[in-house]
Tab-separated table of C-alpha atoms in Angstrom:
chain	number	residue	atom	x	y	z
A	102	MET	CA	30.945	-16.740	20.806
A	103	ARG	CA	30.003	-13.078	22.330
A	104	PHE	CA	26.851	-12.249	20.339
A	105	LEU	CA	24.921	-8.966	20.372
A	106	PHE	CA	21.486	-8.148	18.971
A	107	LEU	CA	20.276	-4.746	18.837
A	108	GLY	CA	16.343	-4.036	18.276
A	109	ASP	CA	14.664	-1.890	15.737
A	110	MET	CA	16.651	1.541	14.943
A	111	VAL	CA	14.130	4.337	14.858
A	112	GLY	CA	14.775	7.382	12.958
A	113	ARG	CA	17.631	9.530	12.799
A	114	SER	CA	18.169	9.718	16.585
A	115	GLY	CA	18.209	5.879	16.676
A	116	ARG	CA	20.466	5.168	13.852
A	117	THR	CA	22.977	8.007	14.678
A	118	THR	CA	23.072	6.785	18.444
A	119	VAL	CA	23.727	3.244	17.221
A	120	TRP	CA	26.412	4.408	14.897
A	121	GLU	CA	28.234	6.266	17.634
A	122	LYS	CA	27.919	3.548	20.361
A	123	LEU	CA	28.319	0.421	18.686
A	124	PRO	CA	32.160	0.636	17.739
A	125	GLY	CA	32.774	1.110	21.450
A	126	LEU	CA	30.496	-1.641	22.622
A	127	ILE	CA	32.346	-4.043	20.031
A	128	SER	CA	35.788	-3.061	21.495
A	129	ASP	CA	34.698	-2.880	25.337
A	130	LEU	CA	32.729	-6.036	25.269
A	131	ARG	CA	34.895	-8.025	22.841
A	132	LEU	CA	31.871	-8.968	20.763
A	133	ASP	CA	32.237	-11.670	17.821
A	134	PHE	CA	29.194	-11.026	15.928
A	135	VAL	CA	26.357	-8.257	15.785
A	136	VAL	CA	22.964	-8.155	14.527
A	137	VAL	CA	20.936	-4.972	14.225
A	138	ASN	CA	17.323	-4.659	12.944
A	139	GLY	CA	17.135	-1.432	10.803
A	140	GLU	CA	13.563	-1.750	9.356
A	141	ASN	CA	12.548	1.607	10.998
A	142	ALA	CA	15.934	3.540	10.456
A	143	ALA	CA	14.611	5.780	7.639
A	144	GLY	CA	12.272	8.393	9.404
A	145	GLY	CA	10.523	5.398	11.084
A	146	PHE	CA	9.746	3.848	8.036
A	147	GLY	CA	11.886	1.517	6.138
A	148	ILE	CA	15.790	1.455	5.382
A	149	THR	CA	18.060	3.057	2.733
A	150	GLU	CA	21.271	1.924	1.346
A	151	GLU	CA	23.239	4.635	2.815
A	152	ILE	CA	21.968	3.820	6.268
A	153	PHE	CA	22.403	0.374	5.693
A	154	GLN	CA	25.922	0.732	4.563
A	155	ASN	CA	26.588	3.170	7.693
A	156	THR	CA	25.264	0.646	9.940
A	157	LEU	CA	27.797	-1.898	8.515
A	158	SER	CA	30.586	0.638	8.797
A	159	ALA	CA	29.594	1.016	12.600
A	160	GLY	CA	30.211	-2.543	13.218
A	161	ALA	CA	27.189	-4.639	12.531
A	162	ASP	CA	27.518	-8.046	10.596
A	163	VAL	CA	24.067	-8.489	9.355
A	164	VAL	CA	21.147	-6.022	9.209
A	165	THR	CA	17.707	-7.602	9.392
A	166	THR	CA	14.276	-5.990	8.645
A	167	GLY	CA	10.429	-6.781	9.153
A	168	ASN	CA	7.173	-5.696	7.793
A	169	HIS	CA	8.623	-2.236	6.835
A	170	VAL	CA	11.329	-3.519	4.674
A	171	TRP	CA	9.988	-2.103	1.563
A	172	ASP	CA	8.813	1.221	2.607
A	173	GLN	CA	11.892	3.034	0.966
A	174	ARG	CA	11.367	1.833	-2.530
A	175	GLU	CA	15.319	1.828	-2.926
A	176	ALA	CA	15.414	-1.274	-0.877
A	177	LEU	CA	13.812	-3.328	-3.625
A	178	SER	CA	17.040	-2.311	-5.583
A	179	PHE	CA	19.839	-3.032	-3.132
A	180	ALA	CA	18.408	-5.919	-1.404
A	181	PRO	CA	19.401	-8.449	-4.310
A	182	ARG	CA	23.035	-7.367	-4.123
A	183	GLU	CA	23.723	-7.141	-0.291
A	184	GLU	CA	24.357	-10.428	1.179
A	185	ARG	CA	24.416	-8.606	4.716
A	186	PHE	CA	20.920	-7.200	4.215
A	187	LEU	CA	18.032	-9.538	5.183
A	188	ARG	CA	14.213	-9.295	4.762
A	189	PRO	CA	11.744	-11.768	6.221
A	190	ALA	CA	12.612	-15.264	4.742
A	191	ASN	CA	8.853	-16.205	4.630
A	192	PHE	CA	8.095	-13.721	1.711
A	193	PRO	CA	6.725	-15.627	-1.362
A	194	LYS	CA	9.333	-17.188	-3.616
A	195	GLY	CA	10.713	-14.593	-5.963
A	196	ALA	CA	10.693	-11.600	-3.679
A	197	ALA	CA	13.694	-9.235	-3.857
A	198	GLY	CA	16.946	-9.974	-1.625
A	199	ARG	CA	17.309	-12.907	0.833
A	200	GLY	CA	15.766	-13.815	4.023
A	201	SER	CA	19.033	-15.847	5.686
A	202	GLY	CA	22.527	-16.364	5.210
A	203	VAL	CA	25.716	-17.751	6.460
A	204	TYR	CA	28.143	-15.417	7.766
A	205	MET	CA	31.921	-15.739	9.576
A	206	ALA	CA	31.988	-14.367	13.172
A	207	LYS	CA	35.407	-12.647	14.472
A	208	ASN	CA	36.013	-15.869	16.217
A	209	GLY	CA	36.018	-18.003	13.224
A	210	ALA	CA	32.402	-19.362	13.724
A	211	ARG	CA	29.917	-20.172	10.976
A	212	VAL	CA	26.731	-18.140	11.749
A	213	LEU	CA	23.381	-18.862	10.278
A	214	VAL	CA	21.359	-15.492	10.505
A	215	ALA	CA	17.570	-15.999	9.490
A	216	ASN	CA	14.986	-13.326	9.456
A	217	ILE	CA	11.373	-14.507	9.814
A	218	MET	CA	7.931	-12.648	10.209
A	219	GLY	CA	4.964	-13.841	12.165
A	220	ARG	CA	1.539	-13.879	10.927
A	221	VAL	CA	-0.745	-12.912	13.791
A	222	PHE	CA	-1.851	-9.167	13.497
A	223	MET	CA	0.739	-8.884	11.008
A	224	GLN	CA	0.638	-7.392	7.254
A	225	PRO	CA	1.403	-8.396	4.755
A	226	ASP	CA	0.294	-12.069	5.453
A	227	LEU	CA	3.412	-14.040	4.655
A	228	ASP	CA	4.028	-17.741	4.281
A	229	ASP	CA	3.945	-20.056	7.352
A	230	PRO	CA	6.901	-18.948	9.634
A	231	PHE	CA	7.054	-22.258	11.377
A	232	ALA	CA	7.349	-24.200	7.990
A	233	CYS	CA	9.911	-21.699	6.904
A	234	ALA	CA	12.215	-22.211	9.916
A	235	GLU	CA	11.926	-25.687	9.635
A	236	ASP	CA	13.292	-25.700	6.045
A	237	LEU	CA	16.101	-23.533	6.794
A	238	LEU	CA	17.068	-25.539	9.806
A	239	ALA	CA	16.870	-28.642	7.759
A	240	ALA	CA	19.238	-27.153	5.139
A	241	CYS	CA	21.657	-25.805	7.598
A	242	PRO	CA	21.657	-27.557	10.701
A	243	LEU	CA	23.471	-26.368	13.835
A	244	GLY	CA	26.618	-28.410	14.704
A	245	GLU	CA	26.715	-29.465	10.986
A	246	GLN	CA	26.855	-26.664	8.369
A	247	VAL	CA	26.989	-24.058	11.027
A	248	ASP	CA	28.330	-23.282	14.489
A	249	ALA	CA	25.490	-20.941	15.543
A	250	VAL	CA	21.834	-20.015	14.476
A	251	ILE	CA	20.320	-16.615	15.261
A	252	ILE	CA	16.809	-15.945	14.220
A	253	ASP	CA	14.981	-12.441	14.433
A	254	PHE	CA	11.505	-13.315	14.724
A	255	HIS	CA	9.408	-10.143	13.840
A	256	ALA	CA	6.265	-10.352	15.219
A	257	GLU	CA	3.385	-8.927	17.263
A	258	ALA	CA	1.778	-11.699	19.274
A	259	THR	CA	3.987	-12.771	22.190
A	260	SER	CA	2.117	-16.227	22.055
A	261	GLU	CA	3.351	-16.645	18.516
A	262	LYS	CA	6.804	-15.604	19.570
A	263	MET	CA	6.852	-17.943	22.349
A	264	CYS	CA	5.539	-20.719	20.550
A	265	PHE	CA	8.128	-20.218	17.562
A	266	GLY	CA	10.912	-20.343	20.212
A	267	HIS	CA	9.774	-23.700	21.648
A	268	PHE	CA	9.468	-24.962	18.079
A	269	VAL	CA	13.269	-24.267	17.371
A	270	ASP	CA	14.431	-25.094	20.766
A	271	GLY	CA	17.624	-26.967	20.743
A	272	ARG	CA	17.962	-26.207	16.999
A	273	ALA	CA	18.771	-22.564	17.085
A	274	SER	CA	21.330	-20.697	19.326
A	275	VAL	CA	19.134	-17.642	19.810
A	276	VAL	CA	15.560	-16.324	19.018
A	277	VAL	CA	15.113	-12.758	19.565
A	278	GLY	CA	11.736	-10.915	18.874
A	279	THR	CA	11.458	-7.513	17.332
A	280	HIS	CA	8.603	-5.277	15.946
A	281	THR	CA	6.924	-4.229	19.002
A	282	HIS	CA	9.585	-1.592	20.137
A	283	GLN	CA	8.860	-2.506	23.862
A	284	PRO	CA	11.633	-4.488	25.617
A	285	THR	CA	10.392	-7.531	27.686
A	286	ALA	CA	11.755	-8.894	30.819
A	287	ASP	CA	11.460	-12.685	29.751
A	288	HIS	CA	14.904	-13.283	28.472
A	289	GLN	CA	15.765	-16.865	29.327
A	290	ILE	CA	17.393	-20.207	28.031
A	291	LEU	CA	14.835	-22.639	26.906
A	292	ASN	CA	14.802	-26.248	27.943
A	293	GLY	CA	16.874	-27.277	24.830
A	294	GLY	CA	19.360	-24.641	24.992
A	295	THR	CA	18.020	-21.778	22.911
A	296	GLY	CA	18.365	-18.278	24.082
A	297	TYR	CA	15.069	-16.371	23.925
A	298	LEU	CA	13.593	-13.005	24.240
A	299	SER	CA	10.039	-11.932	23.229
A	300	ASP	CA	11.113	-8.334	22.297
A	301	ALA	CA	14.438	-6.654	22.176
A	302	GLY	CA	12.905	-3.172	22.347
A	303	MET	CA	14.036	-0.498	20.128
A	304	CYS	CA	16.945	1.848	19.763
A	305	GLY	CA	14.956	5.137	19.587
A	306	ASP	CA	13.436	7.710	21.853
A	307	TYR	CA	11.424	6.259	24.505
A	308	ASP	CA	9.508	9.772	25.191
A	309	SER	CA	7.391	8.790	22.422
A	310	SER	CA	4.878	6.434	21.020
A	311	LEU	CA	6.959	3.486	19.824
A	312	GLY	CA	9.552	5.879	18.578
A	313	MET	CA	6.978	8.290	17.063
A	314	ASP	CA	6.679	11.722	18.138
A	315	LYS	CA	3.760	11.089	20.708
A	316	GLU	CA	1.321	14.126	19.415
A	317	GLU	CA	-0.008	12.654	16.379
A	318	PRO	CA	-0.530	9.039	17.618
A	319	LEU	CA	-2.336	10.610	20.883
A	320	ASN	CA	-4.410	12.952	18.583
A	321	ARG	CA	-5.584	9.819	16.541
A	322	PHE	CA	-6.422	7.833	19.679
A	323	THR	CA	-8.497	10.877	21.273
A	324	THR	CA	-10.008	12.366	18.198
A	325	LYS	CA	-9.729	9.641	15.559
A	326	VAL	CA	-9.194	12.335	13.138
A	327	PRO	CA	-5.618	12.451	11.583
A	328	LYS	CA	-3.995	15.824	11.689
A	329	GLY	CA	-0.704	14.874	10.047
A	330	ARG	CA	1.902	12.364	9.517
A	331	PHE	CA	3.712	10.180	11.950
A	332	GLU	CA	7.189	11.518	12.380
A	333	ALA	CA	9.988	9.899	14.298
A	334	ALA	CA	10.955	11.364	17.668
A	335	GLN	CA	14.189	13.164	17.824
A	336	GLY	CA	15.131	13.081	21.472
A	337	PRO	CA	17.735	11.157	23.411
A	338	THR	CA	17.981	7.670	22.177
A	339	THR	CA	18.055	4.590	24.562
A	340	ILE	CA	19.548	1.559	22.827
A	341	CYS	CA	18.084	-1.762	23.553
A	342	GLY	CA	19.269	-5.251	22.704
A	343	LEU	CA	20.282	-8.620	23.983
A	344	GLY	CA	23.576	-10.135	24.696
A	345	VAL	CA	24.017	-13.936	24.637
A	346	GLU	CA	27.203	-16.192	25.438
A	347	ILE	CA	27.000	-18.920	22.613
A	348	SER	CA	28.871	-22.224	23.438
A	349	ASP	CA	31.748	-22.941	21.006
A	350	ARG	CA	31.097	-26.692	21.634
A	351	THR	CA	27.409	-26.936	21.250
A	352	GLY	CA	26.333	-23.704	19.554
A	353	LEU	CA	23.610	-23.398	22.151
A	354	ALA	CA	23.115	-20.366	24.678
A	355	GLU	CA	25.063	-20.454	27.758
A	356	LYS	CA	24.290	-16.985	29.203
A	357	ILE	CA	21.923	-14.529	28.201
A	358	ALA	CA	20.943	-10.814	29.551
A	359	PRO	CA	19.362	-7.639	28.003
A	360	LEU	CA	21.511	-4.529	27.120
A	361	ARG	CA	20.008	-1.026	27.555
A	362	LEU	CA	21.919	2.058	27.417
A	363	GLY	CA	20.701	5.758	27.552
A	364	PRO	CA	17.943	7.648	29.293
A	365	ARG	CA	14.372	6.639	30.417
A	366	LEU	CA	14.803	2.866	31.029
A	367	GLU	CA	17.130	1.501	33.755
A	368	GLU	CA	20.690	0.902	32.302
A	369	THR	CA	22.028	-2.578	32.229
A	370	VAL	CA	24.868	-4.263	30.482
A	371	PRO	CA	25.008	-8.189	30.574
A	372	ALA	CA	27.070	-8.857	33.978
A	373	PHE	CA	29.115	-11.723	32.215
A	374	TRP	CA	30.526	-9.034	29.999
A	375	ARG	CA	31.623	-6.425	32.408
């Protein structure tokens, strides 16, 4: 199975570039399944139903989120009725929406997608992500109920992300980190066969501060006095993500490589898909 994950879409420039480029990527790379993190798509804070639907129309199979999931209040309304919209699974019981689901890939594979949030340096402080993952994997084990397991681990600390990857190694196909908006260079296949990346990076303007117009964040660092709101940067977008070839036989990762398209960062497309 050919799987692509795209990191956090940030603001108008990020989301519109993903919408423009994703259909071509799906066709050219013959992708079977695509997950996009959309929690910063609405001006850098949260996501609206229209943005969610447009992301599905562009070819995403599932849209994940993170700590900004409820920044646009309408998300509380559409989350319960949209099966392909995920908020972190370790929200307390009774939270709107769902944190995981099983979906059908283009090649017929049954894919469990889970969105889980870390707790180190993160707010809100959610339930234990390790216990959450254990429950999900026990209820829907790889190779039995599903053919692939993909986890978007939305977290700040790389130590927590790496320990989480080792915790599910051999039981998940892919663990890809989100949240920091900075792509890491540690893509690898862990000893048990799980594809891992600490952070996919963002789909946004890299002439910025994490996708925000850099002037106000810089002002706050230097003066400690806010002058205005954070606004999403509107310059040219670089799309960042992760490509993984998942075995149809074992459901584990066979090949893994980053995808980066656009200005600022070195462009790369997984060589095994060229």
